[in-house]
Amino acid sequence: MKQYTSLLVECNAGIGVITLSRPKALNALNYEMLKELDDLLDRLAQDETVKVVVITGSGNKAFVAGADITEMQKLSALDGRKWGKFGQAVFNKLENLPQPVIAAVNGFALGGGCELAMACDIRIASETARFGQPEVTLGITPGFAGTQRLPRLIGKGRAKELLFTGDIIDAQEAYRLGLVNKVTIPEELISTARALAEKIMSRAEVAVKLCKAAVNEGLDMDSESSIAYEAEVFGLCFATLDQKEGMTAFIEKRKAAFVGR
Ligand code: CAA
């Protein structure tokens, strides 16, 4: 795998682990890191050996403490819009990566960091994780789709409270709101993410990818189109070897041996 300045990438037994790493700035997302993430996502999308991706932050204090404030401080309105559109495009690429993506949130996930976690499919948080969209305390709105993904995840009213106050919440509150799927002790964060990745990998790969596509595409459609889309992906499953194997194994009362096709 290519070497990056602000990302550590390790691929092992089907699981690709991305560690966002700018420890001196609590892994804040600057242009270079976002550009590297964009490049890495293109590579991962083409890499059939990587079945599930896990994203975490380096150190034990931060997942990502937001977009880099020192870089943003002097932006013009036009450059601000360009920066927002770039971040949105990279996070859309992440959200629509063919493989499932798990965020293992190990500390502060603020602003762009919370937005990054929300672009992942599933979020697991360490007890030490902290979430929030503190942009209004800096005189800006969220710029990497936080105003859109947060209400879709936790509902309009709760999202507006977090967006209007900039309040930072702990992992248990994030769990209560439905912002994270699970909370673990810090020592078990990565092993919990890996165990979930392994469980997903034990299922029929094409069906898992089609579930992801159906949820992502369908939620942006009207209900009639989204249901029609589901019928298409459901039908497509019957062209796979894993559908034949999965159903035959059930009938023969044995464990399915999926081949990922
Ligand atoms: N950008 C740039 N540098 C950052 C940063 C950020 N988002 N967050 C932290 N850092 C830097 C600090 O400036 C500090 O650097 P120095 O050591 O050189 O002074 C270093 O990381 C350590 O941070 P602190 O000393 O502040 O650590 P702390 O434990 O006292 O506080 C914190 C931790 C509460 C996370 C605090 O750093 C903080 O509030 N960070 C900013 C969080 C934030 O507002 N994020 C949203 C950014 S805007 C955004 O993301 C817009 C968008 O939607 C795209």
mmCIF file of C-alpha atoms and ligand atoms in Angstrom:
data_model
loop_
_atom_site.group_PDB
_atom_site.id
_atom_site.type_symbol
_atom_site.label_atom_id
_atom_site.label_comp_id
_atom_site.label_asym_id
_atom_site.label_seq_id
_atom_site.Cartn_x
_atom_site.Cartn_y
_atom_site.Cartn_z
ATOM 1 C CA MET A 1 0.000 0.000 0.000
ATOM 2 C CA LYS A 2 1.194 3.556 -0.827
ATOM 3 C CA GLN A 3 2.824 5.572 1.990
ATOM 4 C CA TYR A 4 1.096 8.758 3.170
ATOM 5 C CA THR A 5 2.169 11.646 5.399
ATOM 6 C CA SER A 6 -0.962 11.940 7.564
ATOM 7 C CA LEU A 7 -2.505 8.493 7.196
ATOM 8 C CA LEU A 8 -1.289 5.115 8.358
ATOM 9 C CA VAL A 9 -2.759 2.227 6.404
ATOM 10 C CA GLU A 10 -2.578 -1.397 7.359
ATOM 11 C CA CYS A 11 -4.346 -4.184 5.456
ATOM 12 C CA ASN A 12 -4.529 -7.584 7.052
ATOM 13 C CA ALA A 13 -6.812 -10.578 6.497
ATOM 14 C CA GLY A 14 -9.383 -8.562 4.566
ATOM 15 C CA ILE A 15 -9.564 -5.646 7.029
ATOM 16 C CA GLY A 16 -8.079 -2.300 6.028
ATOM 17 C CA VAL A 17 -7.332 -0.068 9.013
ATOM 18 C CA ILE A 18 -6.864 3.647 8.302
ATOM 19 C CA THR A 19 -5.351 5.678 11.139
ATOM 20 C CA LEU A 20 -5.666 9.438 10.746
ATOM 21 C CA SER A 21 -2.430 10.782 12.088
ATOM 22 C CA ARG A 22 -1.525 14.393 12.810
ATOM 23 C CA PRO A 23 -0.902 13.962 16.532
ATOM 24 C CA LYS A 24 0.332 17.519 17.123
ATOM 25 C CA ALA A 25 -3.033 18.921 15.969
ATOM 26 C CA LEU A 26 -5.261 16.180 17.460
ATOM 27 C CA ASN A 27 -5.541 14.704 13.940
ATOM 28 C CA ALA A 28 -7.279 17.827 12.599
ATOM 29 C CA LEU A 29 -8.140 17.517 8.916
ATOM 30 C CA ASN A 30 -5.988 19.800 6.811
ATOM 31 C CA TYR A 31 -5.874 19.956 3.018
ATOM 32 C CA GLU A 32 -3.033 17.433 2.774
ATOM 33 C CA MET A 33 -4.806 14.856 4.952
ATOM 34 C CA LEU A 34 -8.067 15.220 3.050
ATOM 35 C CA LYS A 35 -6.247 14.937 -0.282
ATOM 36 C CA GLU A 36 -4.514 11.784 0.956
ATOM 37 C CA LEU A 37 -7.796 10.329 2.165
ATOM 38 C CA ASP A 38 -9.327 11.051 -1.236
ATOM 39 C CA ASP A 39 -6.470 9.199 -2.957
ATOM 40 C CA LEU A 40 -6.612 6.271 -0.522
ATOM 41 C CA LEU A 41 -10.383 5.870 -0.973
ATOM 42 C CA ASP A 42 -9.920 5.605 -4.752
ATOM 43 C CA ARG A 43 -7.372 2.863 -4.194
ATOM 44 C CA LEU A 44 -9.470 0.980 -1.629
ATOM 45 C CA ALA A 45 -12.524 1.054 -3.905
ATOM 46 C CA GLN A 46 -10.481 -0.899 -6.468
ATOM 47 C CA ASP A 47 -8.828 -3.254 -3.962
ATOM 48 C CA GLU A 48 -10.753 -6.511 -3.855
ATOM 49 C CA THR A 49 -8.577 -7.907 -1.069
ATOM 50 C CA VAL A 50 -9.982 -5.309 1.369
ATOM 51 C CA LYS A 51 -13.447 -6.425 2.479
ATOM 52 C CA VAL A 52 -14.141 -4.052 5.388
ATOM 53 C CA VAL A 53 -12.497 -0.744 6.335
ATOM 54 C CA VAL A 54 -11.951 0.528 9.882
ATOM 55 C CA ILE A 55 -11.107 4.212 10.476
ATOM 56 C CA THR A 56 -9.589 5.484 13.705
ATOM 57 C CA GLY A 57 -7.379 8.297 15.009
ATOM 58 C CA SER A 58 -3.788 8.093 16.230
ATOM 59 C CA GLY A 59 -3.085 8.438 19.953
ATOM 60 C CA ASN A 60 -5.627 8.125 22.728
ATOM 61 C CA LYS A 61 -7.013 11.642 22.790
ATOM 62 C CA ALA A 62 -8.595 12.331 19.422
ATOM 63 C CA PHE A 63 -10.333 10.672 16.531
ATOM 64 C CA VAL A 64 -10.310 13.957 14.558
ATOM 65 C CA ALA A 65 -10.645 17.347 16.335
ATOM 66 C CA GLY A 66 -12.250 18.940 13.269
ATOM 67 C CA ALA A 67 -11.115 20.637 10.124
ATOM 68 C CA ASP A 68 -7.833 22.492 10.632
ATOM 69 C CA ILE A 69 -8.715 25.886 12.106
ATOM 70 C CA THR A 70 -5.299 27.415 11.368
ATOM 71 C CA GLU A 71 -5.771 26.640 7.663
ATOM 72 C CA MET A 72 -9.348 27.956 7.626
ATOM 73 C CA GLN A 73 -8.727 31.167 9.574
ATOM 74 C CA LYS A 74 -7.898 33.310 6.541
ATOM 75 C CA LEU A 75 -10.076 31.733 3.863
ATOM 76 C CA SER A 76 -12.125 33.980 1.583
ATOM 77 C CA ALA A 77 -15.800 33.178 1.013
ATOM 78 C CA LEU A 78 -14.973 31.561 -2.322
ATOM 79 C CA ASP A 79 -12.152 29.496 -0.846
ATOM 80 C CA GLY A 80 -14.410 28.513 2.066
ATOM 81 C CA ARG A 81 -16.978 27.206 -0.386
ATOM 82 C CA LYS A 82 -14.279 25.327 -2.307
ATOM 83 C CA TRP A 83 -12.950 23.756 0.927
ATOM 84 C CA GLY A 84 -16.478 22.736 1.953
ATOM 85 C CA LYS A 85 -17.213 21.189 -1.425
ATOM 86 C CA PHE A 86 -13.921 19.285 -1.362
ATOM 87 C CA GLY A 87 -14.613 17.865 2.111
ATOM 88 C CA GLN A 88 -18.163 16.967 1.108
ATOM 89 C CA ALA A 89 -16.916 15.171 -2.019
ATOM 90 C CA VAL A 90 -14.360 13.134 -0.041
ATOM 91 C CA PHE A 91 -16.924 12.209 2.623
ATOM 92 C CA ASN A 92 -19.445 11.234 -0.069
ATOM 93 C CA LYS A 93 -16.769 8.993 -1.563
ATOM 94 C CA LEU A 94 -16.259 7.456 1.881
ATOM 95 C CA GLU A 95 -19.993 6.981 2.430
ATOM 96 C CA ASN A 96 -20.321 5.284 -0.947
ATOM 97 C CA LEU A 97 -17.197 3.139 -0.780
ATOM 98 C CA PRO A 98 -18.301 -0.341 -1.922
ATOM 99 C CA GLN A 99 -16.938 -1.927 1.265
ATOM 100 C CA PRO A 100 -18.560 -1.424 4.683
ATOM 101 C CA VAL A 101 -16.722 1.188 6.778
ATOM 102 C CA ILE A 102 -16.594 1.201 10.583
ATOM 103 C CA ALA A 103 -15.492 4.294 12.519
ATOM 104 C CA ALA A 104 -13.640 3.371 15.706
ATOM 105 C CA VAL A 105 -13.922 6.679 17.547
ATOM 106 C CA ASN A 106 -11.147 6.868 20.108
ATOM 107 C CA GLY A 107 -11.455 10.453 21.408
ATOM 108 C CA PHE A 108 -12.595 13.881 20.191
ATOM 109 C CA ALA A 109 -14.782 13.672 17.079
ATOM 110 C CA LEU A 110 -15.627 17.334 16.644
ATOM 111 C CA GLY A 111 -16.759 19.335 13.623
ATOM 112 C CA GLY A 112 -15.220 17.671 10.571
ATOM 113 C CA GLY A 113 -14.304 14.716 12.825
ATOM 114 C CA CYS A 114 -17.929 14.084 13.770
ATOM 115 C CA GLU A 115 -18.849 14.579 10.101
ATOM 116 C CA LEU A 116 -16.220 12.014 9.096
ATOM 117 C CA ALA A 117 -17.569 9.491 11.607
ATOM 118 C CA MET A 118 -21.105 10.095 10.311
ATOM 119 C CA ALA A 119 -19.998 9.358 6.732
ATOM 120 C CA CYS A 120 -18.974 5.865 7.905
ATOM 121 C CA ASP A 121 -21.552 3.073 7.897
ATOM 122 C CA ILE A 122 -21.248 2.119 11.579
ATOM 123 C CA ARG A 123 -19.743 3.958 14.557
ATOM 124 C CA ILE A 124 -18.171 2.311 17.598
ATOM 125 C CA ALA A 125 -17.016 4.661 20.344
ATOM 126 C CA SER A 126 -14.547 4.334 23.159
ATOM 127 C CA GLU A 127 -15.910 5.532 26.538
ATOM 128 C CA THR A 128 -13.499 8.448 26.137
ATOM 129 C CA ALA A 129 -14.976 9.632 22.818
ATOM 130 C CA ARG A 130 -16.531 13.084 22.635
ATOM 131 C CA PHE A 131 -18.805 14.256 19.833
ATOM 132 C CA GLY A 132 -20.045 17.631 18.700
ATOM 133 C CA GLN A 133 -20.439 20.195 15.970
ATOM 134 C CA PRO A 134 -18.841 23.227 17.660
ATOM 135 C CA GLU A 135 -18.694 25.313 14.454
ATOM 136 C CA VAL A 136 -21.040 28.029 15.785
ATOM 137 C CA THR A 137 -18.466 28.740 18.498
ATOM 138 C CA LEU A 138 -16.066 29.641 15.651
ATOM 139 C CA GLY A 139 -18.530 31.742 13.666
ATOM 140 C CA ILE A 140 -19.246 29.159 10.969
ATOM 141 C CA THR A 141 -21.675 26.361 10.139
ATOM 142 C CA PRO A 142 -20.533 22.762 9.669
ATOM 143 C CA GLY A 143 -19.099 22.478 6.162
ATOM 144 C CA PHE A 144 -18.637 18.761 5.506
ATOM 145 C CA ALA A 145 -22.364 17.847 5.514
ATOM 146 C CA GLY A 146 -22.904 17.824 9.286
ATOM 147 C CA THR A 147 -26.113 19.832 8.917
ATOM 148 C CA GLN A 148 -27.434 17.007 6.717
ATOM 149 C CA ARG A 149 -26.053 13.761 8.151
ATOM 150 C CA LEU A 150 -26.653 14.637 11.825
ATOM 151 C CA PRO A 151 -30.461 15.133 11.526
ATOM 152 C CA ARG A 152 -30.702 12.033 9.346
ATOM 153 C CA LEU A 153 -28.989 10.025 12.083
ATOM 154 C CA ILE A 154 -30.506 11.420 15.271
ATOM 155 C CA GLY A 155 -33.557 13.443 14.142
ATOM 156 C CA LYS A 156 -34.106 17.119 13.417
ATOM 157 C CA GLY A 157 -34.784 18.438 16.924
ATOM 158 C CA ARG A 158 -31.827 16.764 18.635
ATOM 159 C CA ALA A 159 -29.522 17.671 15.728
ATOM 160 C CA LYS A 160 -30.586 21.318 15.857
ATOM 161 C CA GLU A 161 -29.855 21.469 19.587
ATOM 162 C CA LEU A 162 -26.306 20.193 19.014
ATOM 163 C CA LEU A 163 -25.810 22.437 15.963
ATOM 164 C CA PHE A 164 -27.159 25.612 17.631
ATOM 165 C CA THR A 165 -25.280 25.173 20.933
ATOM 166 C CA GLY A 166 -22.051 23.578 19.731
ATOM 167 C CA ASP A 167 -22.300 21.372 22.841
ATOM 168 C CA ILE A 168 -19.877 18.481 23.169
ATOM 169 C CA ILE A 169 -21.424 15.208 24.317
ATOM 170 C CA ASP A 170 -19.854 12.068 25.731
ATOM 171 C CA ALA A 171 -19.984 8.562 24.268
ATOM 172 C CA GLN A 172 -22.941 7.414 26.389
ATOM 173 C CA GLU A 173 -25.030 10.406 25.319
ATOM 174 C CA ALA A 174 -24.012 9.776 21.690
ATOM 175 C CA TYR A 175 -25.196 6.170 22.143
ATOM 176 C CA ARG A 176 -28.479 7.306 23.688
ATOM 177 C CA LEU A 177 -29.075 9.626 20.726
ATOM 178 C CA GLY A 178 -28.280 6.902 18.186
ATOM 179 C CA LEU A 179 -25.159 8.654 16.938
ATOM 180 C CA VAL A 180 -23.048 5.600 17.772
ATOM 181 C CA ASN A 181 -23.902 1.915 17.593
ATOM 182 C CA LYS A 182 -21.848 0.712 20.547
ATOM 183 C CA VAL A 183 -19.587 1.968 23.355
ATOM 184 C CA THR A 184 -16.540 0.018 24.545
ATOM 185 C CA ILE A 185 -13.733 0.468 27.023
ATOM 186 C CA PRO A 186 -10.759 2.121 25.262
ATOM 187 C CA GLU A 187 -8.646 -1.061 25.335
ATOM 188 C CA GLU A 188 -11.324 -2.990 23.438
ATOM 189 C CA LEU A 189 -12.191 -0.397 20.781
ATOM 190 C CA ILE A 190 -10.139 -1.792 17.920
ATOM 191 C CA SER A 191 -10.777 -5.439 18.795
ATOM 192 C CA THR A 192 -14.536 -4.715 18.891
ATOM 193 C CA ALA A 193 -14.335 -3.022 15.484
ATOM 194 C CA ARG A 194 -12.328 -5.954 14.117
ATOM 195 C CA ALA A 195 -14.782 -8.504 15.537
ATOM 196 C CA LEU A 196 -17.647 -6.669 13.841
ATOM 197 C CA ALA A 197 -15.642 -6.500 10.601
ATOM 198 C CA GLU A 198 -15.029 -10.253 10.809
ATOM 199 C CA LYS A 199 -18.705 -10.976 11.382
ATOM 200 C CA ILE A 200 -19.628 -8.888 8.330
ATOM 201 C CA MET A 201 -16.914 -10.650 6.290
ATOM 202 C CA SER A 202 -18.389 -14.034 7.186
ATOM 203 C CA ARG A 203 -21.625 -13.079 5.369
ATOM 204 C CA ALA A 204 -22.302 -13.074 1.610
ATOM 205 C CA GLU A 205 -20.086 -10.258 0.311
ATOM 206 C CA VAL A 206 -22.178 -9.210 -2.678
ATOM 207 C CA ALA A 207 -25.359 -9.172 -0.581
ATOM 208 C CA VAL A 208 -23.668 -6.987 2.051
ATOM 209 C CA LYS A 209 -22.492 -4.541 -0.629
ATOM 210 C CA LEU A 210 -25.952 -4.458 -2.176
ATOM 211 C CA CYS A 211 -27.521 -3.796 1.260
ATOM 212 C CA LYS A 212 -25.190 -0.800 1.574
ATOM 213 C CA ALA A 213 -26.089 0.475 -1.893
ATOM 214 C CA ALA A 214 -29.818 -0.023 -1.259
ATOM 215 C CA VAL A 215 -29.716 1.962 1.997
ATOM 216 C CA ASN A 216 -27.504 4.748 0.616
ATOM 217 C CA GLU A 217 -29.242 5.140 -2.731
ATOM 218 C CA GLY A 218 -32.734 4.436 -1.432
ATOM 219 C CA LEU A 219 -32.693 7.068 1.309
ATOM 220 C CA ASP A 220 -32.163 9.751 -1.336
ATOM 221 C CA MET A 221 -35.127 8.563 -3.450
ATOM 222 C CA ASP A 222 -38.891 8.855 -3.119
ATOM 223 C CA SER A 223 -40.368 5.749 -1.470
ATOM 224 C CA GLU A 224 -41.735 4.191 -4.680
ATOM 225 C CA SER A 225 -38.347 4.459 -6.446
ATOM 226 C CA SER A 226 -36.448 3.211 -3.409
ATOM 227 C CA ILE A 227 -38.656 0.131 -3.113
ATOM 228 C CA ALA A 228 -38.246 -0.514 -6.845
ATOM 229 C CA TYR A 229 -34.476 -0.179 -6.384
ATOM 230 C CA GLU A 230 -34.579 -2.731 -3.575
ATOM 231 C CA ALA A 231 -36.362 -5.187 -5.867
ATOM 232 C CA GLU A 232 -33.539 -4.723 -8.408
ATOM 233 C CA VAL A 233 -30.764 -5.464 -5.907
ATOM 234 C CA PHE A 234 -32.776 -8.327 -4.401
ATOM 235 C CA GLY A 235 -33.146 -9.845 -7.878
ATOM 236 C CA LEU A 236 -29.448 -9.364 -8.566
ATOM 237 C CA CYS A 237 -28.568 -11.528 -5.543
ATOM 238 C CA PHE A 238 -30.065 -14.517 -7.368
ATOM 239 C CA ALA A 239 -27.277 -14.212 -9.952
ATOM 240 C CA THR A 240 -24.661 -14.952 -7.260
ATOM 241 C CA LEU A 241 -23.101 -18.241 -6.228
ATOM 242 C CA ASP A 242 -23.547 -17.175 -2.604
ATOM 243 C CA GLN A 243 -27.338 -17.083 -2.930
ATOM 244 C CA LYS A 244 -27.287 -20.663 -4.196
ATOM 245 C CA GLU A 245 -24.855 -21.720 -1.490
ATOM 246 C CA GLY A 246 -26.639 -19.812 1.310
ATOM 247 C CA MET A 247 -30.036 -21.318 0.579
ATOM 248 C CA THR A 248 -28.710 -24.815 -0.157
ATOM 249 C CA ALA A 249 -26.720 -24.768 3.110
ATOM 250 C CA PHE A 250 -29.846 -23.737 5.022
ATOM 251 C CA ILE A 251 -31.855 -26.582 3.521
ATOM 252 C CA GLU A 252 -29.025 -29.077 4.130
ATOM 253 C CA LYS A 253 -28.726 -27.781 7.730
ATOM 254 C CA ARG A 254 -25.043 -26.867 7.410
ATOM 255 C CA LYS A 255 -23.007 -23.652 7.575
ATOM 256 C CA ALA A 256 -22.739 -21.818 4.258
ATOM 257 C CA ALA A 257 -19.310 -21.660 2.623
ATOM 258 C CA PHE A 258 -19.531 -18.327 0.838
ATOM 259 C CA VAL A 259 -17.157 -17.468 -1.994
ATOM 260 C CA GLY A 260 -17.934 -13.753 -2.306
ATOM 261 C CA ARG A 261 -19.453 -13.986 -5.783
HETATM 262 N N1 CAA B 1 -7.494 22.670 14.010
HETATM 263 C C1 CAA B 1 -6.195 22.975 14.200
HETATM 264 N N2 CAA B 1 -5.516 22.670 15.326
HETATM 265 C C2 CAA B 1 -6.206 22.030 16.301
HETATM 266 C C3 CAA B 1 -7.567 21.670 16.168
HETATM 267 C C4 CAA B 1 -8.212 22.027 14.962
HETATM 268 N N3 CAA B 1 -9.515 21.703 14.708
HETATM 269 N N4 CAA B 1 -7.972 21.073 17.308
HETATM 270 C C5 CAA B 1 -6.892 21.033 18.125
HETATM 271 N N5 CAA B 1 -5.827 21.604 17.520
HETATM 272 C C6 CAA B 1 -4.466 21.780 18.060
HETATM 273 C C7 CAA B 1 -4.439 22.875 19.111
HETATM 274 O O1 CAA B 1 -4.337 24.146 18.503
HETATM 275 C C8 CAA B 1 -3.191 22.503 19.891
HETATM 276 O O2 CAA B 1 -2.077 22.905 19.152
HETATM 277 P P1 CAA B 1 -0.795 23.575 19.935
HETATM 278 O O3 CAA B 1 -0.318 22.459 20.832
HETATM 279 O O4 CAA B 1 0.143 23.887 18.820
HETATM 280 O O5 CAA B 1 -1.322 24.721 20.677
HETATM 281 C C9 CAA B 1 -3.230 20.973 19.845
HETATM 282 O O6 CAA B 1 -4.086 20.606 18.764
HETATM 283 C C10 CAA B 1 -3.795 20.366 21.128
HETATM 284 O O7 CAA B 1 -5.070 20.959 21.354
HETATM 285 P P2 CAA B 1 -5.472 21.673 22.735
HETATM 286 O O8 CAA B 1 -4.257 22.207 23.428
HETATM 287 O O9 CAA B 1 -6.567 22.645 22.437
HETATM 288 O O10 CAA B 1 -6.020 20.410 23.542
HETATM 289 P P3 CAA B 1 -7.125 20.425 24.695
HETATM 290 O O11 CAA B 1 -7.109 19.071 25.292
HETATM 291 O O12 CAA B 1 -6.946 21.590 25.597
HETATM 292 O O13 CAA B 1 -8.531 20.640 23.918
HETATM 293 C C11 CAA B 1 -10.126 20.247 22.173
HETATM 294 C C12 CAA B 1 -8.978 19.667 23.017
HETATM 295 C C13 CAA B 1 -11.345 20.493 23.061
HETATM 296 C C14 CAA B 1 -10.462 19.209 21.100
HETATM 297 C C15 CAA B 1 -9.669 21.582 21.545
HETATM 298 O O14 CAA B 1 -8.417 21.381 20.893
HETATM 299 C C16 CAA B 1 -10.622 22.136 20.536
HETATM 300 O O15 CAA B 1 -11.630 22.711 20.906
HETATM 301 N N6 CAA B 1 -10.316 21.969 19.227
HETATM 302 C C17 CAA B 1 -11.112 22.537 18.165
HETATM 303 C C18 CAA B 1 -12.397 21.734 17.962
HETATM 304 C C19 CAA B 1 -13.261 22.374 16.910
HETATM 305 O O16 CAA B 1 -13.748 23.482 17.056
HETATM 306 N N7 CAA B 1 -13.479 21.651 15.792
HETATM 307 C C20 CAA B 1 -14.280 22.123 14.694
HETATM 308 C C21 CAA B 1 -13.429 22.767 13.659
HETATM 309 S S1 CAA B 1 -14.377 23.578 12.406
HETATM 310 C C22 CAA B 1 -14.839 22.364 11.323
HETATM 311 O O17 CAA B 1 -14.541 21.198 11.496
HETATM 312 C C23 CAA B 1 -15.613 22.871 10.149
HETATM 313 C C24 CAA B 1 -16.170 21.833 9.258
HETATM 314 O O18 CAA B 1 -17.264 21.349 9.451
HETATM 315 C C25 CAA B 1 -15.476 21.452 8.055
#
